[in-house]
PDB file of C-alpha atoms in Angstrom:
ATOM      1  CA  MET A   1      93.304 102.289 116.772  1.00  0.00           C
ATOM      2  CA  THR A   2      91.550 103.151 120.382  1.00  0.00           C
ATOM      3  CA  ALA A   3      90.119 100.200 121.825  1.00  0.00           C
ATOM      4  CA  GLN A   4      86.143 100.491 122.084  1.00  0.00           C
ATOM      5  CA  THR A   5      84.804 101.048 125.480  1.00  0.00           C
ATOM      6  CA  PRO A   6      81.109 100.447 126.893  1.00  0.00           C
ATOM      7  CA  LEU A   7      80.417 104.264 126.797  1.00  0.00           C
ATOM      8  CA  ASP A   8      82.257 104.740 123.258  1.00  0.00           C
ATOM      9  CA  PRO A   9      81.530 101.619 121.028  1.00  0.00           C
ATOM     10  CA  ARG A  10      83.560 103.477 118.069  1.00  0.00           C
ATOM     11  CA  THR A  11      86.625 102.134 116.913  1.00  0.00           C
ATOM     12  CA  GLU A  12      88.734 105.274 115.798  1.00  0.00           C
ATOM     13  CA  PRO A  13      90.202 104.953 112.556  1.00  0.00           C
ATOM     14  CA  PRO A  14      93.718 103.660 111.782  1.00  0.00           C
ATOM     15  CA  GLU A  15      96.726 106.278 112.371  1.00  0.00           C
ATOM     16  CA  ALA A  16      98.684 104.676 109.783  1.00  0.00           C
ATOM     17  CA  ALA A  17      97.364 102.449 107.067  1.00  0.00           C
ATOM     18  CA  GLY A  18      96.807 102.168 103.147  1.00  0.00           C
ATOM     19  CA  GLU A  19      93.871 104.185 101.657  1.00  0.00           C
ATOM     20  CA  ARG A  20      91.499 102.141 101.567  1.00  0.00           C
ATOM     21  CA  GLU A  21      91.610 101.289 105.390  1.00  0.00           C
ATOM     22  CA  THR A  22      91.860 104.934 106.363  1.00  0.00           C
ATOM     23  CA  LEU A  23      89.053 105.956 104.228  1.00  0.00           C
ATOM     24  CA  THR A  24      86.657 103.194 105.748  1.00  0.00           C
ATOM     25  CA  GLY A  25      88.003 103.945 109.153  1.00  0.00           C
ATOM     26  CA  PHE A  26      86.955 107.344 109.223  1.00  0.00           C
ATOM     27  CA  VAL A  27      83.336 106.068 107.659  1.00  0.00           C
ATOM     28  CA  GLU A  28      82.912 103.090 110.258  1.00  0.00           C
ATOM     29  CA  TYR A  29      83.841 106.011 112.673  1.00  0.00           C
ATOM     30  CA  PHE A  30      81.093 108.474 111.674  1.00  0.00           C
ATOM     31  CA  ARG A  31      78.729 106.163 111.380  1.00  0.00           C
ATOM     32  CA  GLY A  32      79.270 104.572 114.698  1.00  0.00           C
ATOM     33  CA  THR A  33      79.267 108.386 116.351  1.00  0.00           C
ATOM     34  CA  ALA A  34      75.471 108.812 114.774  1.00  0.00           C
ATOM     35  CA  VAL A  35      74.196 105.615 116.467  1.00  0.00           C
ATOM     36  CA  MET A  36      76.160 106.545 119.660  1.00  0.00           C
ATOM     37  CA  LYS A  37      74.875 110.112 120.206  1.00  0.00           C
ATOM     38  CA  ALA A  38      71.241 108.897 119.715  1.00  0.00           C
ATOM     39  CA  ALA A  39      71.555 105.965 122.203  1.00  0.00           C
ATOM     40  CA  GLY A  40      69.632 106.515 125.274  1.00  0.00           C
ATOM     41  CA  LEU A  41      67.206 108.978 123.900  1.00  0.00           C
ATOM     42  CA  SER A  42      63.611 108.506 124.035  1.00  0.00           C
ATOM     43  CA  ASP A  43      61.335 108.576 120.709  1.00  0.00           C
ATOM     44  CA  ALA A  44      59.948 111.793 121.900  1.00  0.00           C
ATOM     45  CA  ASP A  45      63.180 113.454 122.517  1.00  0.00           C
ATOM     46  CA  ALA A  46      64.864 112.137 119.516  1.00  0.00           C
ATOM     47  CA  ALA A  47      61.721 113.743 117.263  1.00  0.00           C
ATOM     48  CA  LYS A  48      61.611 116.638 119.155  1.00  0.00           C
ATOM     49  CA  ARG A  49      62.498 119.970 117.055  1.00  0.00           C
ATOM     50  CA  LEU A  50      65.042 122.405 118.598  1.00  0.00           C
ATOM     51  CA  LEU A  51      65.510 124.244 115.563  1.00  0.00           C
ATOM     52  CA  PRO A  52      63.182 126.267 113.293  1.00  0.00           C
ATOM     53  CA  SER A  53      63.994 123.602 110.516  1.00  0.00           C
ATOM     54  CA  LEU A  54      63.019 120.181 110.577  1.00  0.00           C
ATOM     55  CA  THR A  55      66.237 118.879 112.256  1.00  0.00           C
ATOM     56  CA  THR A  56      65.728 116.204 114.806  1.00  0.00           C
ATOM     57  CA  VAL A  57      68.334 113.536 115.826  1.00  0.00           C
ATOM     58  CA  SER A  58      65.305 110.993 114.426  1.00  0.00           C
ATOM     59  CA  GLY A  59      65.187 112.940 111.241  1.00  0.00           C
ATOM     60  CA  LEU A  60      69.051 112.875 110.990  1.00  0.00           C
ATOM     61  CA  ILE A  61      69.388 109.369 111.145  1.00  0.00           C
ATOM     62  CA  LYS A  62      66.499 108.809 108.675  1.00  0.00           C
ATOM     63  CA  HIS A  63      68.637 111.393 106.445  1.00  0.00           C
ATOM     64  CA  LEU A  64      71.851 109.465 107.093  1.00  0.00           C
ATOM     65  CA  THR A  65      69.649 106.199 105.954  1.00  0.00           C
ATOM     66  CA  ASP A  66      69.118 107.640 102.655  1.00  0.00           C
ATOM     67  CA  VAL A  67      72.714 109.154 102.387  1.00  0.00           C
ATOM     68  CA  GLU A  68      74.041 105.651 102.596  1.00  0.00           C
ATOM     69  CA  ARG A  69      71.798 103.897 100.256  1.00  0.00           C
ATOM     70  CA  TYR A  70      72.165 106.537  97.910  1.00  0.00           C
ATOM     71  CA  TRP A  71      75.928 107.258  97.837  1.00  0.00           C
ATOM     72  CA  PHE A  72      76.405 103.524  97.962  1.00  0.00           C
ATOM     73  CA  ARG A  73      73.408 101.529  96.278  1.00  0.00           C
ATOM     74  CA  THR A  74      72.884 104.033  93.407  1.00  0.00           C
ATOM     75  CA  ARG A  75      75.366 105.893  92.551  1.00  0.00           C
ATOM     76  CA  MET A  76      78.230 103.762  93.196  1.00  0.00           C
ATOM     77  CA  ASP A  77      76.422 100.577  92.285  1.00  0.00           C
ATOM     78  CA  GLY A  78      74.106 101.732  89.731  1.00  0.00           C
ATOM     79  CA  GLN A  79      71.267 100.242  91.745  1.00  0.00           C
ATOM     80  CA  ARG A  80      67.704 101.690  90.293  1.00  0.00           C
ATOM     81  CA  ASP A  81      64.402 102.030  92.486  1.00  0.00           C
ATOM     82  CA  VAL A  82      66.731 102.112  95.994  1.00  0.00           C
ATOM     83  CA  PRO A  83      63.858 103.008  98.159  1.00  0.00           C
ATOM     84  CA  THR A  84      64.564 106.829  99.706  1.00  0.00           C
ATOM     85  CA  GLY A  85      62.086 108.964 101.970  1.00  0.00           C
ATOM     86  CA  TRP A  86      62.447 112.195  99.523  1.00  0.00           C
ATOM     87  CA  SER A  87      61.073 113.114  96.676  1.00  0.00           C
ATOM     88  CA  ALA A  88      60.577 115.750  93.599  1.00  0.00           C
ATOM     89  CA  ASP A  89      57.066 116.465  95.791  1.00  0.00           C
ATOM     90  CA  ASP A  90      58.729 116.085  99.365  1.00  0.00           C
ATOM     91  CA  PRO A  91      62.527 117.018  98.740  1.00  0.00           C
ATOM     92  CA  ASP A  92      62.872 117.037 102.750  1.00  0.00           C
ATOM     93  CA  GLY A  93      60.940 113.671 103.468  1.00  0.00           C
ATOM     94  CA  GLU A  94      64.020 112.126 104.691  1.00  0.00           C
ATOM     95  CA  PHE A  95      64.210 114.078 107.308  1.00  0.00           C
ATOM     96  CA  ARG A  96      60.313 113.718 108.187  1.00  0.00           C
ATOM     97  CA  VAL A  97      59.643 112.253 111.733  1.00  0.00           C
ATOM     98  CA  ASN A  98      55.928 110.784 112.352  1.00  0.00           C
ATOM     99  CA  ASP A  99      54.639 109.024 115.155  1.00  0.00           C
ATOM    100  CA  THR A 100      55.142 105.725 114.282  1.00  0.00           C
ATOM    101  CA  ASP A 101      58.797 106.252 114.004  1.00  0.00           C
ATOM    102  CA  SER A 102      60.563 104.630 117.074  1.00  0.00           C
ATOM    103  CA  LEU A 103      64.351 105.951 117.354  1.00  0.00           C
ATOM    104  CA  ALA A 104      65.038 101.908 117.498  1.00  0.00           C
ATOM    105  CA  ASP A 105      63.755 101.230 114.026  1.00  0.00           C
ATOM    106  CA  LEU A 106      65.195 104.235 112.915  1.00  0.00           C
ATOM    107  CA  VAL A 107      68.936 103.146 113.939  1.00  0.00           C
ATOM    108  CA  LYS A 108      68.334  99.393 112.866  1.00  0.00           C
ATOM    109  CA  ASP A 109      67.161 100.723 109.224  1.00  0.00           C
ATOM    110  CA  TYR A 110      70.457 102.842 109.205  1.00  0.00           C
ATOM    111  CA  GLU A 111      72.570 100.297 110.203  1.00  0.00           C
ATOM    112  CA  ALA A 112      71.001  97.840 107.494  1.00  0.00           C
ATOM    113  CA  ALA A 113      71.596 100.421 105.326  1.00  0.00           C
ATOM    114  CA  CYS A 114      75.501 100.613 106.467  1.00  0.00           C
ATOM    115  CA  ARG A 115      75.865  96.700 105.874  1.00  0.00           C
ATOM    116  CA  GLU A 116      74.221  97.169 102.597  1.00  0.00           C
ATOM    117  CA  SER A 117      76.738  99.602 101.743  1.00  0.00           C
ATOM    118  CA  ARG A 118      79.449  97.503 103.236  1.00  0.00           C
ATOM    119  CA  GLU A 119      78.582  94.994 101.016  1.00  0.00           C
ATOM    120  CA  VAL A 120      78.389  97.317  97.745  1.00  0.00           C
ATOM    121  CA  LEU A 121      82.057  98.500  98.567  1.00  0.00           C
ATOM    122  CA  ALA A 122      83.298  95.190  98.874  1.00  0.00           C
ATOM    123  CA  ARG A 123      82.782  94.490  95.180  1.00  0.00           C
ATOM    124  CA  TYR A 124      85.115  97.476  94.245  1.00  0.00           C
ATOM    125  CA  GLY A 125      88.478  98.510  94.337  1.00  0.00           C
ATOM    126  CA  LEU A 126      89.927 102.435  94.882  1.00  0.00           C
ATOM    127  CA  GLU A 127      90.253 102.788  90.937  1.00  0.00           C
ATOM    128  CA  ASP A 128      86.634 101.289  89.634  1.00  0.00           C
ATOM    129  CA  ARG A 129      84.521 104.131  88.557  1.00  0.00           C
ATOM    130  CA  CYS A 130      81.343 104.643  89.942  1.00  0.00           C
ATOM    131  CA  ARG A 131      77.919 104.217  87.783  1.00  0.00           C
ATOM    132  CA  CYS A 132      76.596 107.248  88.975  1.00  0.00           C
ATOM    133  CA  LEU A 133      72.906 106.913  88.517  1.00  0.00           C
ATOM    134  CA  LEU A 134      71.220 109.803  89.429  1.00  0.00           C
ATOM    135  CA  TYR A 135      67.591 109.967  91.002  1.00  0.00           C
ATOM    136  CA  THR A 136      66.456 112.286  88.447  1.00  0.00           C
ATOM    137  CA  SER A 137      65.593 111.473  84.497  1.00  0.00           C
ATOM    138  CA  ASP A 138      69.513 110.590  83.719  1.00  0.00           C
ATOM    139  CA  ALA A 139      68.341 107.042  85.549  1.00  0.00           C
ATOM    140  CA  ALA A 140      66.676 105.878  82.588  1.00  0.00           C
ATOM    141  CA  ASP A 141      69.551 106.342  80.339  1.00  0.00           C
TER     142      ASP A 141
END
């Protein structure tokens, strides 16, 4: 593993490790990459749309926050009523950024979602099956 530096606080995934360590090493590396790429941007720059889509740095951080909560808490752990920025009425809602969204707060929420994911993951082994609840009507089953 490569050591962290002030310019790059990420830890490289292990070059040789077991399955769990390798998988979590890569996930942690990519989580760190998202935060590192957003670091130093102003709220205005992070909310700036440079493409015709809703894609912004802030929107991507919001989206990744939803991804963490959906895949780990809802799909893996079977939790209900996990907060999300999107809905059937607004399927792109987690990408929408408004004037009250500060990048610092969005990153803080993303980091909280990553901690929640780590807590869920710690309760399961690689052989365990997910609960696989969906946000659709089969969540009530």
